[in-house]
PDB file of C-alpha atoms in Angstrom:
ATOM      1  CA  UNK A   1     167.614  58.847 180.587  1.00 60.00           C
ATOM      2  CA  UNK A   2     164.782  56.393 180.960  1.00 78.00           C
ATOM      3  CA  UNK A   3     166.540  53.490 179.213  1.00 80.00           C
ATOM      4  CA  UNK A   4     169.803  51.646 179.596  1.00 82.00           C
ATOM      5  CA  UNK A   5     171.151  53.630 176.604  1.00 82.00           C
ATOM      6  CA  UNK A   6     172.213  57.234 176.459  1.00 83.00           C
ATOM      7  CA  UNK A   7     171.891  59.797 173.718  1.00 80.00           C
ATOM      8  CA  UNK A   8     169.146  60.859 171.351  1.00 76.00           C
ATOM      9  CA  UNK A   9     166.968  58.011 170.082  1.00 74.00           C
ATOM     10  CA  UNK A  10     167.139  59.329 166.540  1.00 72.00           C
ATOM     11  CA  UNK A  11     170.924  58.940 166.475  1.00 75.00           C
ATOM     12  CA  UNK A  12     170.619  55.133 166.602  1.00 80.00           C
ATOM     13  CA  UNK A  13     169.665  52.477 164.073  1.00 81.00           C
ATOM     14  CA  UNK A  14     167.141  49.842 165.109  1.00 85.00           C
ATOM     15  CA  UNK A  15     169.859  47.196 165.407  1.00 88.00           C
ATOM     16  CA  UNK A  16     171.566  49.407 168.010  1.00 87.00           C
ATOM     17  CA  UNK A  17     168.480  49.836 170.199  1.00 86.00           C
ATOM     18  CA  UNK A  18     166.447  46.667 169.706  1.00 86.00           C
ATOM     19  CA  UNK A  19     167.746  45.227 172.989  1.00 84.00           C
ATOM     20  CA  UNK A  20     167.232  48.426 174.964  1.00 84.00           C
ATOM     21  CA  UNK A  21     164.995  48.433 178.012  1.00 82.00           C
ATOM     22  CA  UNK A  22     163.454  51.013 180.279  1.00 83.00           C
ATOM     23  CA  UNK A  23     165.111  51.490 183.644  1.00 83.00           C
ATOM     24  CA  UNK A  24     162.692  53.891 185.322  1.00 79.00           C
ATOM     25  CA  UNK A  25     159.282  53.584 186.909  1.00 79.00           C
ATOM     26  CA  UNK A  26     156.588  52.849 185.745  1.00 78.00           C
ATOM     27  CA  UNK A  27     158.139  51.097 182.725  1.00 79.00           C
ATOM     28  CA  UNK A  28     160.654  48.788 184.408  1.00 79.00           C
ATOM     29  CA  UNK A  29     159.223  45.638 182.847  1.00 73.00           C
ATOM     30  CA  UNK A  30     159.064  46.970 179.284  1.00 78.00           C
ATOM     31  CA  UNK A  31     161.472  46.624 176.392  1.00 79.00           C
ATOM     32  CA  UNK A  32     161.499  48.736 173.274  1.00 82.00           C
ATOM     33  CA  UNK A  33     159.723  47.197 170.296  1.00 86.00           C
ATOM     34  CA  UNK A  34     159.502  48.332 166.717  1.00 89.00           C
ATOM     35  CA  UNK A  35     156.329  49.682 165.197  1.00 92.00           C
ATOM     36  CA  UNK A  36     156.279  46.670 162.892  1.00 92.00           C
ATOM     37  CA  UNK A  37     156.429  44.343 165.916  1.00 93.00           C
ATOM     38  CA  UNK A  38     153.594  46.244 167.580  1.00 94.00           C
ATOM     39  CA  UNK A  39     151.362  46.091 164.504  1.00 96.00           C
ATOM     40  CA  UNK A  40     152.189  42.418 163.927  1.00 94.00           C
ATOM     41  CA  UNK A  41     150.897  41.574 167.401  1.00 95.00           C
ATOM     42  CA  UNK A  42     147.577  43.421 167.377  1.00 95.00           C
ATOM     43  CA  UNK A  43     144.595  41.314 166.393  1.00 95.00           C
ATOM     44  CA  UNK A  44     141.928  43.142 164.395  1.00 95.00           C
ATOM     45  CA  UNK A  45     144.487  45.857 163.616  1.00 96.00           C
ATOM     46  CA  UNK A  46     142.174  47.607 161.157  1.00 95.00           C
ATOM     47  CA  UNK A  47     139.664  48.249 163.962  1.00 96.00           C
ATOM     48  CA  UNK A  48     142.020  50.830 165.480  1.00 95.00           C
ATOM     49  CA  UNK A  49     143.258  54.316 164.631  1.00 95.00           C
ATOM     50  CA  UNK A  50     146.843  55.357 165.309  1.00 95.00           C
ATOM     51  CA  UNK A  51     148.346  58.808 165.695  1.00 95.00           C
ATOM     52  CA  UNK A  52     152.045  59.264 165.027  1.00 95.00           C
ATOM     53  CA  UNK A  53     153.483  62.332 166.722  1.00 94.00           C
ATOM     54  CA  UNK A  54     156.565  62.752 164.532  1.00 93.00           C
ATOM     55  CA  UNK A  55     159.107  64.884 166.344  1.00 86.00           C
ATOM     56  CA  UNK A  56     161.985  65.597 163.997  1.00 80.00           C
ATOM     57  CA  UNK A  57     164.465  67.555 166.018  1.00 72.00           C
ATOM     58  CA  UNK A  58     166.786  69.739 163.977  1.00 67.00           C
ATOM     59  CA  UNK A  59     169.982  67.889 163.310  1.00 60.00           C
ATOM     60  CA  UNK A  60     172.899  67.655 160.944  1.00 57.00           C
ATOM     61  CA  UNK A  61     171.942  65.942 157.665  1.00 58.00           C
ATOM     62  CA  UNK A  62     168.263  66.525 158.415  1.00 73.00           C
ATOM     63  CA  UNK A  63     167.302  65.838 154.774  1.00 76.00           C
ATOM     64  CA  UNK A  64     168.858  62.351 154.863  1.00 82.00           C
ATOM     65  CA  UNK A  65     167.280  61.647 158.227  1.00 82.00           C
ATOM     66  CA  UNK A  66     163.863  62.812 157.000  1.00 87.00           C
ATOM     67  CA  UNK A  67     164.074  60.566 153.951  1.00 89.00           C
ATOM     68  CA  UNK A  68     164.986  57.535 156.069  1.00 87.00           C
ATOM     69  CA  UNK A  69     162.265  58.383 158.569  1.00 89.00           C
ATOM     70  CA  UNK A  70     159.646  58.773 155.840  1.00 94.00           C
ATOM     71  CA  UNK A  71     160.722  55.586 154.076  1.00 93.00           C
ATOM     72  CA  UNK A  72     160.513  53.599 157.303  1.00 91.00           C
ATOM     73  CA  UNK A  73     157.140  55.078 158.238  1.00 94.00           C
ATOM     74  CA  UNK A  74     155.648  54.536 154.780  1.00 95.00           C
ATOM     75  CA  UNK A  75     157.006  50.977 154.597  1.00 95.00           C
ATOM     76  CA  UNK A  76     155.398  49.911 157.874  1.00 95.00           C
ATOM     77  CA  UNK A  77     152.105  51.653 157.040  1.00 96.00           C
ATOM     78  CA  UNK A  78     152.006  49.953 153.635  1.00 95.00           C
ATOM     79  CA  UNK A  79     153.093  46.559 154.985  1.00 96.00           C
ATOM     80  CA  UNK A  80     150.115  46.540 157.359  1.00 97.00           C
ATOM     81  CA  UNK A  81     147.762  48.332 154.935  1.00 96.00           C
ATOM     82  CA  UNK A  82     147.000  51.057 157.478  1.00 96.00           C
ATOM     83  CA  UNK A  83     146.931  54.237 155.395  1.00 95.00           C
ATOM     84  CA  UNK A  84     143.296  54.872 156.344  1.00 95.00           C
ATOM     85  CA  UNK A  85     143.951  54.112 160.028  1.00 96.00           C
ATOM     86  CA  UNK A  86     146.914  56.403 160.577  1.00 97.00           C
ATOM     87  CA  UNK A  87     147.090  60.100 161.451  1.00 97.00           C
ATOM     88  CA  UNK A  88     150.503  61.717 161.170  1.00 97.00           C
ATOM     89  CA  UNK A  89     151.224  64.916 163.064  1.00 97.00           C
ATOM     90  CA  UNK A  90     154.328  67.070 163.029  1.00 96.00           C
ATOM     91  CA  UNK A  91     155.550  70.615 163.550  1.00 94.00           C
ATOM     92  CA  UNK A  92     157.903  70.193 160.589  1.00 92.00           C
ATOM     93  CA  UNK A  93     156.230  71.484 157.410  1.00 94.00           C
ATOM     94  CA  UNK A  94     158.971  70.161 155.116  1.00 91.00           C
ATOM     95  CA  UNK A  95     158.395  66.674 156.552  1.00 93.00           C
ATOM     96  CA  UNK A  96     154.630  66.998 156.023  1.00 96.00           C
ATOM     97  CA  UNK A  97     155.192  68.249 152.465  1.00 95.00           C
ATOM     98  CA  UNK A  98     157.441  65.292 151.641  1.00 94.00           C
ATOM     99  CA  UNK A  99     154.849  62.850 152.959  1.00 95.00           C
ATOM    100  CA  UNK A 100     152.133  64.617 150.963  1.00 95.00           C
ATOM    101  CA  UNK A 101     154.282  64.384 147.829  1.00 94.00           C
ATOM    102  CA  UNK A 102     154.708  60.677 148.500  1.00 93.00           C
ATOM    103  CA  UNK A 103     150.950  60.151 148.797  1.00 93.00           C
ATOM    104  CA  UNK A 104     148.348  62.897 149.004  1.00 93.00           C
ATOM    105  CA  UNK A 105     145.921  60.580 150.822  1.00 94.00           C
ATOM    106  CA  UNK A 106     147.889  60.514 154.074  1.00 96.00           C
ATOM    107  CA  UNK A 107     145.995  62.148 156.932  1.00 97.00           C
ATOM    108  CA  UNK A 108     148.503  64.824 157.899  1.00 98.00           C
ATOM    109  CA  UNK A 109     148.153  67.230 160.816  1.00 98.00           C
ATOM    110  CA  UNK A 110     150.185  70.344 161.536  1.00 98.00           C
ATOM    111  CA  UNK A 111     151.140  70.707 165.185  1.00 94.00           C
ATOM    112  CA  UNK A 112     151.409  74.510 165.647  1.00 96.00           C
ATOM    113  CA  UNK A 113     151.925  76.799 168.623  1.00 92.00           C
ATOM    114  CA  UNK A 114     148.839  78.868 167.787  1.00 96.00           C
ATOM    115  CA  UNK A 115     145.548  78.248 166.029  1.00 97.00           C
ATOM    116  CA  UNK A 116     146.041  81.048 163.491  1.00 97.00           C
ATOM    117  CA  UNK A 117     149.455  79.696 162.476  1.00 96.00           C
ATOM    118  CA  UNK A 118     148.112  76.148 162.226  1.00 97.00           C
ATOM    119  CA  UNK A 119     144.980  77.151 160.360  1.00 98.00           C
ATOM    120  CA  UNK A 120     146.909  79.035 157.692  1.00 98.00           C
ATOM    121  CA  UNK A 121     149.534  76.295 157.347  1.00 97.00           C
ATOM    122  CA  UNK A 122     146.878  73.583 157.073  1.00 98.00           C
ATOM    123  CA  UNK A 123     145.112  75.539 154.324  1.00 98.00           C
ATOM    124  CA  UNK A 124     148.337  76.404 152.477  1.00 97.00           C
ATOM    125  CA  UNK A 125     149.589  72.805 152.511  1.00 96.00           C
ATOM    126  CA  UNK A 126     146.147  71.239 152.023  1.00 97.00           C
ATOM    127  CA  UNK A 127     146.512  69.155 155.185  1.00 98.00           C
ATOM    128  CA  UNK A 128     143.938  66.931 156.840  1.00 98.00           C
ATOM    129  CA  UNK A 129     143.936  68.831 160.115  1.00 98.00           C
ATOM    130  CA  UNK A 130     145.488  70.564 163.108  1.00 98.00           C
ATOM    131  CA  UNK A 131     146.714  69.033 166.369  1.00 98.00           C
ATOM    132  CA  UNK A 132     146.827  71.664 169.097  1.00 97.00           C
ATOM    133  CA  UNK A 133     146.788  72.120 172.851  1.00 96.00           C
ATOM    134  CA  UNK A 134     143.281  72.659 174.150  1.00 96.00           C
ATOM    135  CA  UNK A 135     144.662  75.842 175.757  1.00 95.00           C
ATOM    136  CA  UNK A 136     145.247  77.353 172.314  1.00 96.00           C
ATOM    137  CA  UNK A 137     141.913  76.719 170.606  1.00 97.00           C
ATOM    138  CA  UNK A 138     138.309  77.719 171.225  1.00 97.00           C
ATOM    139  CA  UNK A 139     135.031  76.186 170.162  1.00 97.00           C
ATOM    140  CA  UNK A 140     134.619  79.008 167.631  1.00 98.00           C
ATOM    141  CA  UNK A 141     138.033  78.268 166.112  1.00 98.00           C
ATOM    142  CA  UNK A 142     137.161  74.573 165.870  1.00 98.00           C
ATOM    143  CA  UNK A 143     133.967  75.550 164.044  1.00 98.00           C
ATOM    144  CA  UNK A 144     136.039  77.722 161.682  1.00 98.00           C
ATOM    145  CA  UNK A 145     138.382  74.797 160.996  1.00 98.00           C
ATOM    146  CA  UNK A 146     135.450  72.460 160.382  1.00 98.00           C
ATOM    147  CA  UNK A 147     133.864  74.914 157.959  1.00 98.00           C
ATOM    148  CA  UNK A 148     137.145  74.705 156.008  1.00 98.00           C
ATOM    149  CA  UNK A 149     137.125  70.880 156.027  1.00 98.00           C
ATOM    150  CA  UNK A 150     139.904  70.598 158.607  1.00 98.00           C
ATOM    151  CA  UNK A 151     139.864  68.034 161.402  1.00 98.00           C
ATOM    152  CA  UNK A 152     140.949  69.083 164.893  1.00 98.00           C
ATOM    153  CA  UNK A 153     142.793  66.992 167.466  1.00 97.00           C
ATOM    154  CA  UNK A 154     143.279  68.517 170.909  1.00 97.00           C
ATOM    155  CA  UNK A 155     145.718  67.470 173.597  1.00 96.00           C
ATOM    156  CA  UNK A 156     146.800  68.655 177.042  1.00 93.00           C
ATOM    157  CA  UNK A 157     143.742  67.012 178.575  1.00 93.00           C
ATOM    158  CA  UNK A 158     144.796  65.737 182.019  1.00 91.00           C
ATOM    159  CA  UNK A 159     141.617  65.592 184.121  1.00 91.00           C
ATOM    160  CA  UNK A 160     137.918  64.782 184.128  1.00 91.00           C
ATOM    161  CA  UNK A 161     137.111  68.503 183.933  1.00 93.00           C
ATOM    162  CA  UNK A 162     139.418  68.954 180.934  1.00 93.00           C
ATOM    163  CA  UNK A 163     137.741  65.965 179.255  1.00 92.00           C
ATOM    164  CA  UNK A 164     134.352  67.645 179.699  1.00 93.00           C
ATOM    165  CA  UNK A 165     135.679  71.000 178.449  1.00 95.00           C
ATOM    166  CA  UNK A 166     137.280  69.281 175.470  1.00 94.00           C
ATOM    167  CA  UNK A 167     134.090  67.475 174.487  1.00 95.00           C
ATOM    168  CA  UNK A 168     132.119  70.757 174.633  1.00 95.00           C
ATOM    169  CA  UNK A 169     134.539  72.367 172.171  1.00 97.00           C
ATOM    170  CA  UNK A 170     133.609  69.749 169.559  1.00 96.00           C
ATOM    171  CA  UNK A 171     136.972  68.536 168.218  1.00 97.00           C
ATOM    172  CA  UNK A 172     137.266  65.428 166.073  1.00 97.00           C
ATOM    173  CA  UNK A 173     139.869  63.825 168.339  1.00 96.00           C
ATOM    174  CA  UNK A 174     140.810  64.207 171.995  1.00 95.00           C
ATOM    175  CA  UNK A 175     144.169  62.997 173.270  1.00 93.00           C
ATOM    176  CA  UNK A 176     143.592  62.475 176.982  1.00 92.00           C
ATOM    177  CA  UNK A 177     145.351  61.027 180.004  1.00 88.00           C
ATOM    178  CA  UNK A 178     142.011  59.758 181.306  1.00 87.00           C
ATOM    179  CA  UNK A 179     140.637  57.586 178.505  1.00 90.00           C
ATOM    180  CA  UNK A 180     138.131  55.636 180.605  1.00 90.00           C
ATOM    181  CA  UNK A 181     136.457  58.828 181.841  1.00 91.00           C
ATOM    182  CA  UNK A 182     136.354  60.281 178.328  1.00 93.00           C
ATOM    183  CA  UNK A 183     134.718  57.143 176.922  1.00 90.00           C
ATOM    184  CA  UNK A 184     132.138  57.178 179.722  1.00 90.00           C
ATOM    185  CA  UNK A 185     131.501  60.884 179.107  1.00 89.00           C
ATOM    186  CA  UNK A 186     130.965  60.385 175.389  1.00 88.00           C
ATOM    187  CA  UNK A 187     128.602  57.457 175.951  1.00 88.00           C
ATOM    188  CA  UNK A 188     126.245  59.662 178.007  1.00 75.00           C
TER     189      UNK A 188
END
């Protein structure tokens, strides 16, 4: 474990983890904070976009957990008026459906293992887009998604070369480990 607690994070309530801290490098000087605390401390919050990678591991009472998770997520988004600044991605289609039922304006992304699976799911569920490893999508597939009004976010970008390859593919979003290089590349 990377914190002073043990077990799965989703088995705790906030009151049980709010005093947790990281105990491994490079995060030794960091404590856990809530999303609400983070948003409350960012000036010009509406100038930023946020992606929530919602990993809902299968568990007992998953329906109850999903409802609590959704309620908490929606409450913090609404409290900070960030619906237009938030992208929510998940592999769990029931979770995405429940969010869509709650508000069809959420920008929801399916996180599939293959483009074909993601493309069909995004169309069937009328989602905003697809988040996928750059290894599993081509420029042609991105063009196909765009022609169907789907946004594409790619990840698994760990180097300057991967940044350049990612930009050439033409996605809407690139999740990279080398942000500074990507920004410089896009400015050119």
